[in-house]
Coordinates of C-alpha atoms in Angstrom, one line a residue:
M274 CA 0.0 0.0 0.0
A275 CA 1.0 3.6 -0.4
T276 CA 2.6 5.7 2.4
K277 CA 0.0 8.4 2.0
Y278 CA -3.4 7.0 1.3
Q279 CA -6.1 8.5 -1.0
V280 CA -9.6 7.4 -0.1
C281 CA -12.7 7.1 -2.2
I282 CA -16.1 6.4 -0.8
I283 CA -18.4 4.8 -3.3
G284 CA -21.9 5.6 -2.2
S285 CA -23.6 8.5 -0.5
G286 CA -26.8 7.3 1.1
N287 CA -27.3 7.9 4.8
W288 CA -24.7 5.3 5.9
G289 CA -22.3 6.5 3.2
S290 CA -22.7 10.1 4.2
A291 CA -22.3 9.2 7.9
I292 CA -19.1 7.3 7.3
A293 CA -17.9 10.2 5.1
K294 CA -18.1 12.5 8.1
I295 CA -15.7 10.2 10.0
I296 CA -13.3 9.4 7.1
G297 CA -13.2 13.0 6.1
A298 CA -12.3 14.2 9.6
N299 CA -9.7 11.5 10.1
A300 CA -8.1 12.0 6.7
K301 CA -7.6 15.7 7.4
N302 CA -6.0 15.0 10.8
L303 CA -3.8 11.9 10.0
E304 CA -0.4 12.4 8.4
N305 CA -0.5 9.2 6.4
F306 CA -3.8 10.1 4.5
E307 CA -4.4 12.6 1.8
D308 CA -6.7 15.4 2.9
R309 CA -9.0 15.2 -0.1
V310 CA -11.5 12.4 0.0
T311 CA -13.7 11.7 -3.0
M312 CA -17.3 10.5 -2.6
Y313 CA -19.2 9.0 -5.6
V314 CA -22.7 10.4 -5.6
Y315 CA -25.4 9.1 -7.8
E316 CA -26.6 12.3 -9.4
E317 CA -30.1 13.5 -8.5
M318 CA -32.0 16.7 -8.9
I319 CA -33.1 18.3 -5.7
E320 CA -35.4 21.3 -6.2
G321 CA -33.8 22.0 -9.5
K322 CA -30.2 21.7 -8.4
K323 CA -27.7 18.8 -8.7
L324 CA -27.2 16.9 -5.5
T325 CA -23.4 16.9 -6.0
E326 CA -23.4 20.7 -6.3
I327 CA -25.5 21.0 -3.1
I328 CA -23.0 18.7 -1.2
N329 CA -20.0 20.5 -2.4
E330 CA -21.4 24.0 -1.8
S331 CA -23.3 23.4 1.5
H332 CA -21.3 20.3 2.7
E333 CA -24.5 18.6 3.6
N334 CA -26.3 15.7 1.9
V335 CA -29.7 17.3 2.2
K336 CA -31.6 14.2 0.9
Y337 CA -30.0 11.3 2.7
L338 CA -28.4 12.8 5.8
P339 CA -30.0 16.2 6.4
G340 CA -28.8 18.4 9.3
H341 CA -25.3 17.0 9.4
K342 CA -22.2 18.8 8.0
I343 CA -19.8 16.7 5.9
P344 CA -16.2 17.8 6.1
E345 CA -15.2 20.3 3.4
N346 CA -12.4 18.0 2.3
V347 CA -15.0 15.4 1.1
V348 CA -15.7 16.1 -2.5
A349 CA -18.9 14.8 -4.2
V350 CA -18.2 13.4 -7.7
P351 CA -21.0 12.2 -10.0
D352 CA -18.7 9.9 -12.1
V353 CA -17.6 6.7 -10.2
V354 CA -14.5 6.3 -12.5
E355 CA -13.4 9.8 -11.8
A356 CA -14.0 9.5 -8.1
A357 CA -12.0 6.2 -7.8
A358 CA -9.2 7.0 -10.3
N359 CA -6.4 7.8 -7.8
A360 CA -7.7 6.0 -4.7
D361 CA -5.6 3.6 -2.6
I362 CA -8.6 2.7 -0.5
L363 CA -12.1 2.2 -2.0
V364 CA -14.9 2.2 0.5
F365 CA -18.0 0.5 -1.0
V366 CA -21.3 1.5 0.6
V367 CA -24.0 1.2 -2.0
P368 CA -27.1 -1.0 -2.0
H369 CA -25.9 -4.5 -2.9
Q370 CA -28.2 -4.8 -5.9
F371 CA -25.9 -2.3 -7.8
I372 CA -22.5 -3.6 -7.0
R373 CA -22.0 -5.7 -10.2
R374 CA -22.8 -2.7 -12.4
I375 CA -20.4 -0.5 -10.5
C376 CA -17.6 -3.1 -10.7
S377 CA -18.1 -3.5 -14.4
T378 CA -17.8 0.3 -14.7
L379 CA -14.6 0.4 -12.6
L380 CA -12.9 -2.6 -14.2
G381 CA -9.4 -1.6 -15.4
K382 CA -9.9 1.9 -14.1
I383 CA -8.5 1.6 -10.5
K384 CA -5.0 1.5 -9.1
P385 CA -3.6 -2.1 -9.2
T386 CA -2.3 -1.6 -5.7
A387 CA -5.7 -0.5 -4.3
V388 CA -7.5 -2.3 -1.5
G389 CA -11.3 -2.3 -0.8
L390 CA -13.5 -2.1 2.3
S391 CA -17.1 -3.1 2.0
L392 CA -19.8 -1.8 4.2
I393 CA -22.5 -3.5 2.1
K394 CA -24.8 -5.9 3.9
G395 CA -26.3 -8.6 1.7
F396 CA -25.7 -11.5 -0.7
D397 CA -26.1 -11.9 -4.4
K398 CA -27.1 -14.9 -6.5
K399 CA -24.4 -16.8 -8.3
D400 CA -25.1 -17.4 -12.0
G401 CA -24.6 -21.1 -11.6
G402 CA -26.7 -21.4 -8.5
G403 CA -26.2 -20.5 -4.8
I404 CA -25.3 -17.2 -3.3
E405 CA -22.1 -15.2 -3.0
L406 CA -20.8 -12.6 -0.5
I407 CA -20.6 -9.1 -1.8
S408 CA -16.9 -8.7 -0.9
H409 CA -16.2 -11.9 -2.9
I410 CA -17.9 -10.4 -5.9
I411 CA -15.9 -7.2 -5.7
A412 CA -12.6 -9.1 -5.2
A413 CA -13.3 -11.3 -8.2
E414 CA -14.6 -8.6 -10.5
L415 CA -11.8 -6.0 -9.7
N416 CA -9.0 -8.3 -8.5
L417 CA -9.1 -6.2 -5.4
P418 CA -8.1 -7.4 -1.9
M419 CA -11.2 -6.9 0.3
A420 CA -12.0 -6.2 3.9
V421 CA -15.4 -5.7 5.4
L422 CA -16.9 -3.5 8.1
M423 CA -20.1 -4.5 9.9
G424 CA -21.5 -3.5 13.3
A425 CA -24.3 -2.1 15.4
N426 CA -24.1 1.2 13.5
L427 CA -27.4 3.0 12.9
A428 CA -26.3 5.7 10.5
S429 CA -28.3 8.5 12.3
E430 CA -26.6 7.7 15.6
V431 CA -23.2 7.5 14.1
A432 CA -23.8 10.8 12.4
D433 CA -24.9 12.2 15.8
E434 CA -21.6 10.9 17.3
M435 CA -23.2 8.7 19.8
F436 CA -20.7 6.1 21.1
C437 CA -20.8 2.7 19.3
E438 CA -18.6 -0.2 18.2
T439 CA -17.9 -1.7 14.9
T440 CA -16.0 -4.7 13.5
I441 CA -13.6 -4.8 10.6
G442 CA -12.9 -8.2 9.1
C443 CA -9.5 -8.2 7.4
K444 CA -7.0 -11.0 6.8
D445 CA -4.0 -8.7 6.4
K446 CA -3.0 -7.2 9.7
A447 CA -1.1 -4.3 8.2
V448 CA -4.1 -3.3 6.0
G449 CA -6.4 -3.9 9.0
T450 CA -4.4 -1.3 11.0
V451 CA -4.6 1.3 8.3
L452 CA -8.4 0.7 7.9
R453 CA -8.9 1.0 11.6
D454 CA -7.0 4.3 11.7
M455 CA -9.1 5.6 8.9
I456 CA -12.4 4.8 10.7
Q457 CA -11.8 4.9 14.4
T458 CA -12.8 7.9 16.5
S459 CA -13.4 8.5 20.2
F460 CA -17.1 7.7 19.6
F461 CA -16.6 4.9 17.0
R462 CA -14.6 2.0 18.4
V463 CA -13.2 -0.4 15.9
V464 CA -12.2 -4.1 16.6
V465 CA -10.3 -5.9 13.8
V466 CA -10.7 -9.6 13.4
D467 CA -9.5 -12.0 10.7
D468 CA -12.8 -13.9 10.3
V469 CA -13.9 -12.0 7.3
D470 CA -16.7 -14.2 5.9
S471 CA -18.4 -14.5 9.3
V472 CA -18.3 -10.8 9.8
E473 CA -19.9 -10.2 6.5
C474 CA -22.5 -12.9 6.8
C475 CA -23.7 -11.4 10.1
G476 CA -24.2 -8.0 8.4
A477 CA -26.5 -9.6 5.8
L478 CA -28.4 -12.2 7.9
K479 CA -29.4 -9.9 10.7
N480 CA -31.6 -7.9 8.3
I481 CA -33.7 -11.0 7.8
V482 CA -34.2 -11.4 11.5
A483 CA -35.0 -7.6 11.8
C484 CA -38.0 -8.2 9.4
G485 CA -39.2 -10.9 11.8
A486 CA -38.9 -8.5 14.7
G487 CA -40.9 -5.9 12.8
F488 CA -43.6 -8.4 12.1
V489 CA -43.7 -9.1 15.9
D490 CA -44.1 -5.3 16.5
G491 CA -46.8 -5.0 13.9
L492 CA -48.7 -7.9 15.6
D493 CA -48.3 -6.2 19.0
L494 CA -46.8 -9.4 20.5
G495 CA -44.5 -7.7 22.9
D496 CA -40.8 -7.8 23.8
N497 CA -40.7 -11.4 25.1
T498 CA -41.8 -12.6 21.7
K499 CA -39.3 -10.3 20.0
A500 CA -36.5 -11.6 22.3
A501 CA -37.4 -15.2 21.2
V502 CA -37.2 -14.1 17.5
I503 CA -33.8 -12.5 18.1
R504 CA -32.4 -15.6 19.9
L505 CA -33.7 -18.0 17.3
G506 CA -32.4 -15.7 14.6
L507 CA -28.9 -15.7 16.1
M508 CA -29.0 -19.5 16.2
E509 CA -29.9 -19.6 12.5
M510 CA -27.2 -17.1 11.6
I511 CA -24.6 -19.2 13.3
K512 CA -25.9 -22.4 11.7
F513 CA -26.1 -20.8 8.2
V514 CA -22.5 -19.6 8.4
D515 CA -21.3 -23.0 9.7
V516 CA -23.1 -24.8 6.8
F517 CA -22.3 -22.4 3.9
F518 CA -19.2 -20.5 4.9
P519 CA -17.4 -23.0 7.2
G520 CA -14.2 -22.3 9.1
G521 CA -15.4 -19.2 11.1
K522 CA -15.1 -18.6 14.8
L523 CA -18.0 -18.6 17.2
G524 CA -16.5 -15.6 19.0
T525 CA -17.1 -13.4 15.9
F526 CA -20.9 -13.6 16.6
F527 CA -20.2 -11.9 19.9
E528 CA -18.5 -8.9 18.3
S529 CA -20.4 -5.8 17.3
C530 CA -21.0 -7.3 13.9
G531 CA -22.9 -10.2 15.5
V532 CA -25.2 -10.0 18.5
A533 CA -24.9 -6.3 18.9
D534 CA -25.9 -5.4 15.3
L535 CA -28.7 -8.0 15.5
I536 CA -30.2 -6.4 18.6
T537 CA -29.8 -2.9 17.3
T538 CA -31.4 -3.7 14.0
C539 CA -34.3 -5.5 15.6
Y540 CA -35.2 -2.5 17.7
G541 CA -34.3 0.3 15.2
G542 CA -33.5 0.6 11.5
R543 CA -35.5 0.5 8.3
N544 CA -36.1 -3.3 8.1
R545 CA -37.9 -3.4 11.4
K546 CA -39.8 -0.2 10.7
V547 CA -41.0 -1.2 7.2
S548 CA -41.9 -4.7 8.4
E549 CA -44.0 -3.4 11.2
A550 CA -45.8 -1.1 8.7
F551 CA -46.2 -4.2 6.4
V552 CA -48.3 -5.8 9.1
R553 CA -50.3 -2.8 10.2
T554 CA -51.1 -1.4 6.7
G555 CA -51.5 -4.5 4.5
K556 CA -49.4 -2.7 1.8
T557 CA -46.7 -4.5 -0.1
I558 CA -43.0 -4.2 0.8
E559 CA -42.4 -2.4 -2.5
E560 CA -45.1 0.2 -1.8
L561 CA -43.8 0.8 1.7
E562 CA -40.2 1.1 0.5
K563 CA -41.2 3.9 -1.8
E564 CA -43.3 5.7 0.8
M565 CA -41.0 5.4 3.8
L566 CA -37.4 5.3 2.7
N567 CA -36.8 8.5 0.7
G568 CA -35.1 6.6 -2.1
Q569 CA -33.1 4.2 0.0
K570 CA -33.3 0.4 -0.5
L571 CA -34.6 -2.2 1.9
Q572 CA -32.2 -5.0 2.4
G573 CA -34.0 -7.6 4.6
P574 CA -36.6 -9.0 2.2
F575 CA -34.2 -9.1 -0.7
T576 CA -31.6 -10.9 1.4
A577 CA -34.3 -13.3 2.7
E578 CA -35.1 -14.1 -0.9
E579 CA -31.5 -14.8 -1.8
V580 CA -31.0 -17.0 1.3
N581 CA -34.1 -18.9 0.6
Y582 CA -32.9 -19.4 -3.0
M583 CA -29.8 -21.1 -1.5
L584 CA -31.8 -23.1 1.1
K585 CA -34.2 -24.4 -1.6
I586 CA -31.4 -25.6 -3.8
K587 CA -29.9 -27.5 -0.9
S588 CA -33.3 -28.8 0.4
M589 CA -32.6 -27.0 3.7
E590 CA -35.6 -24.8 4.2
G591 CA -36.8 -26.9 7.1
R592 CA -33.4 -26.5 8.9
F593 CA -33.9 -22.7 8.9
P594 CA -37.6 -22.3 9.8
L595 CA -37.3 -18.6 10.9
F596 CA -35.5 -17.5 7.8
T597 CA -37.9 -19.5 5.6
A598 CA -41.0 -18.1 7.3
I599 CA -39.8 -14.5 7.1
H600 CA -39.2 -14.9 3.4
R601 CA -42.6 -16.5 2.8
I602 CA -44.3 -13.7 4.7
C603 CA -42.5 -11.1 2.7
V604 CA -43.7 -12.6 -0.6
G605 CA -47.2 -13.2 0.6
E606 CA -47.1 -17.0 0.9
L607 CA -47.8 -16.8 4.6
K608 CA -49.6 -14.3 6.8
P609 CA -47.5 -12.4 9.3
S610 CA -49.5 -14.1 12.1
D611 CA -48.1 -17.5 10.9
L612 CA -44.6 -16.5 12.0
I613 CA -45.2 -17.7 15.6
D614 CA -46.6 -21.1 14.5
C615 CA -43.6 -21.6 12.3
I616 CA -41.1 -21.1 15.1
R617 CA -43.1 -22.3 18.2
S618 CA -41.5 -25.7 18.3
H619 CA -38.0 -24.5 17.2
P620 CA -35.6 -26.7 19.2
E621 CA -31.9 -25.9 20.0
H622 CA -30.6 -28.4 17.5
M623 CA -32.6 -27.2 14.4
Y624 CA -35.1 -29.6 13.0
G625 CA -36.2 -31.1 9.7
D626 CA -39.4 -30.5 7.6
Q627 CA -41.2 -33.4 9.3
N628 CA -41.5 -31.4 12.5
L629 CA -42.8 -28.1 11.0
P630 CA -46.4 -27.1 11.6
P631 CA -48.6 -27.8 8.5
Q632 CA -48.8 -24.2 7.3
C633 CA -45.0 -24.0 7.2
H634 CA -44.6 -27.0 4.9
L635 CA -43.5 -26.1 1.4

């Protein structure tokens, strides 16, 4: 890696803008980082003016993170190739549905010595069947060494500089140290671990469980029921990683990326909020996403679909009854009230299809 690092943030939603506040301030104050940080912004018109112009003039993302000043050394750029051209560190923080398109645009246009850090929570379908981690896609498409950052990090609270923790998964200790320095502040504590796949899986899978927690809230079933969903969700997360991405460490699930992020997302965040509204209003997930998220994308139902795709291929839906029920509720195959019947008999060891209640059989 370089001795003075140029950073590019690819994405500018609420999480991208919140992390830009941190990276911009740190880059300005650390001797081994270039002051100027580029941020790729998908161009939009806001009241007749380009969003990039608004950010660069007012230093505020008025659409996705209003009320928060972004450091002046963070420069909004509407062309991703231009933004990334000189970067030593590429920070990916876009909805995971768009990552392949961005990678194809960047192919051959980035430094060969660059490294990547993914803040993207989700999976994508493989062309030949199964699912793939987003960091694996970026690494393969761009021949880029990848690390990941996941944690109990609601963007609004990070932007408000409320104390929280996060986890960086990185196999290279030297790179991990640089990434930690780029991100860590007095209010944003970073722990670096080498169990990269487990860290990333936690960030994706917890959004599925958060949908279940939102269904519980919409049904007014109370905190005891929500606690059961969180506990069973954590069990299925651990089991899923063990089955599909083996070799991880149980301790990773007790870092911020694991149980802390799971709890936070099940009590706050967009997946829980929209899933509660899904129950209360009877509207579709797609309708609520448009009404409630101001242009942001909902990850939980999409991730649940991708996970179910993998489980169905492997005939394992019965081993993951919570994940399976949440997916089937999201697509209208089950009623939200069926969630409890589908997990009521959920034993510690996971069970097969023969033990599922009748409405949960496929």
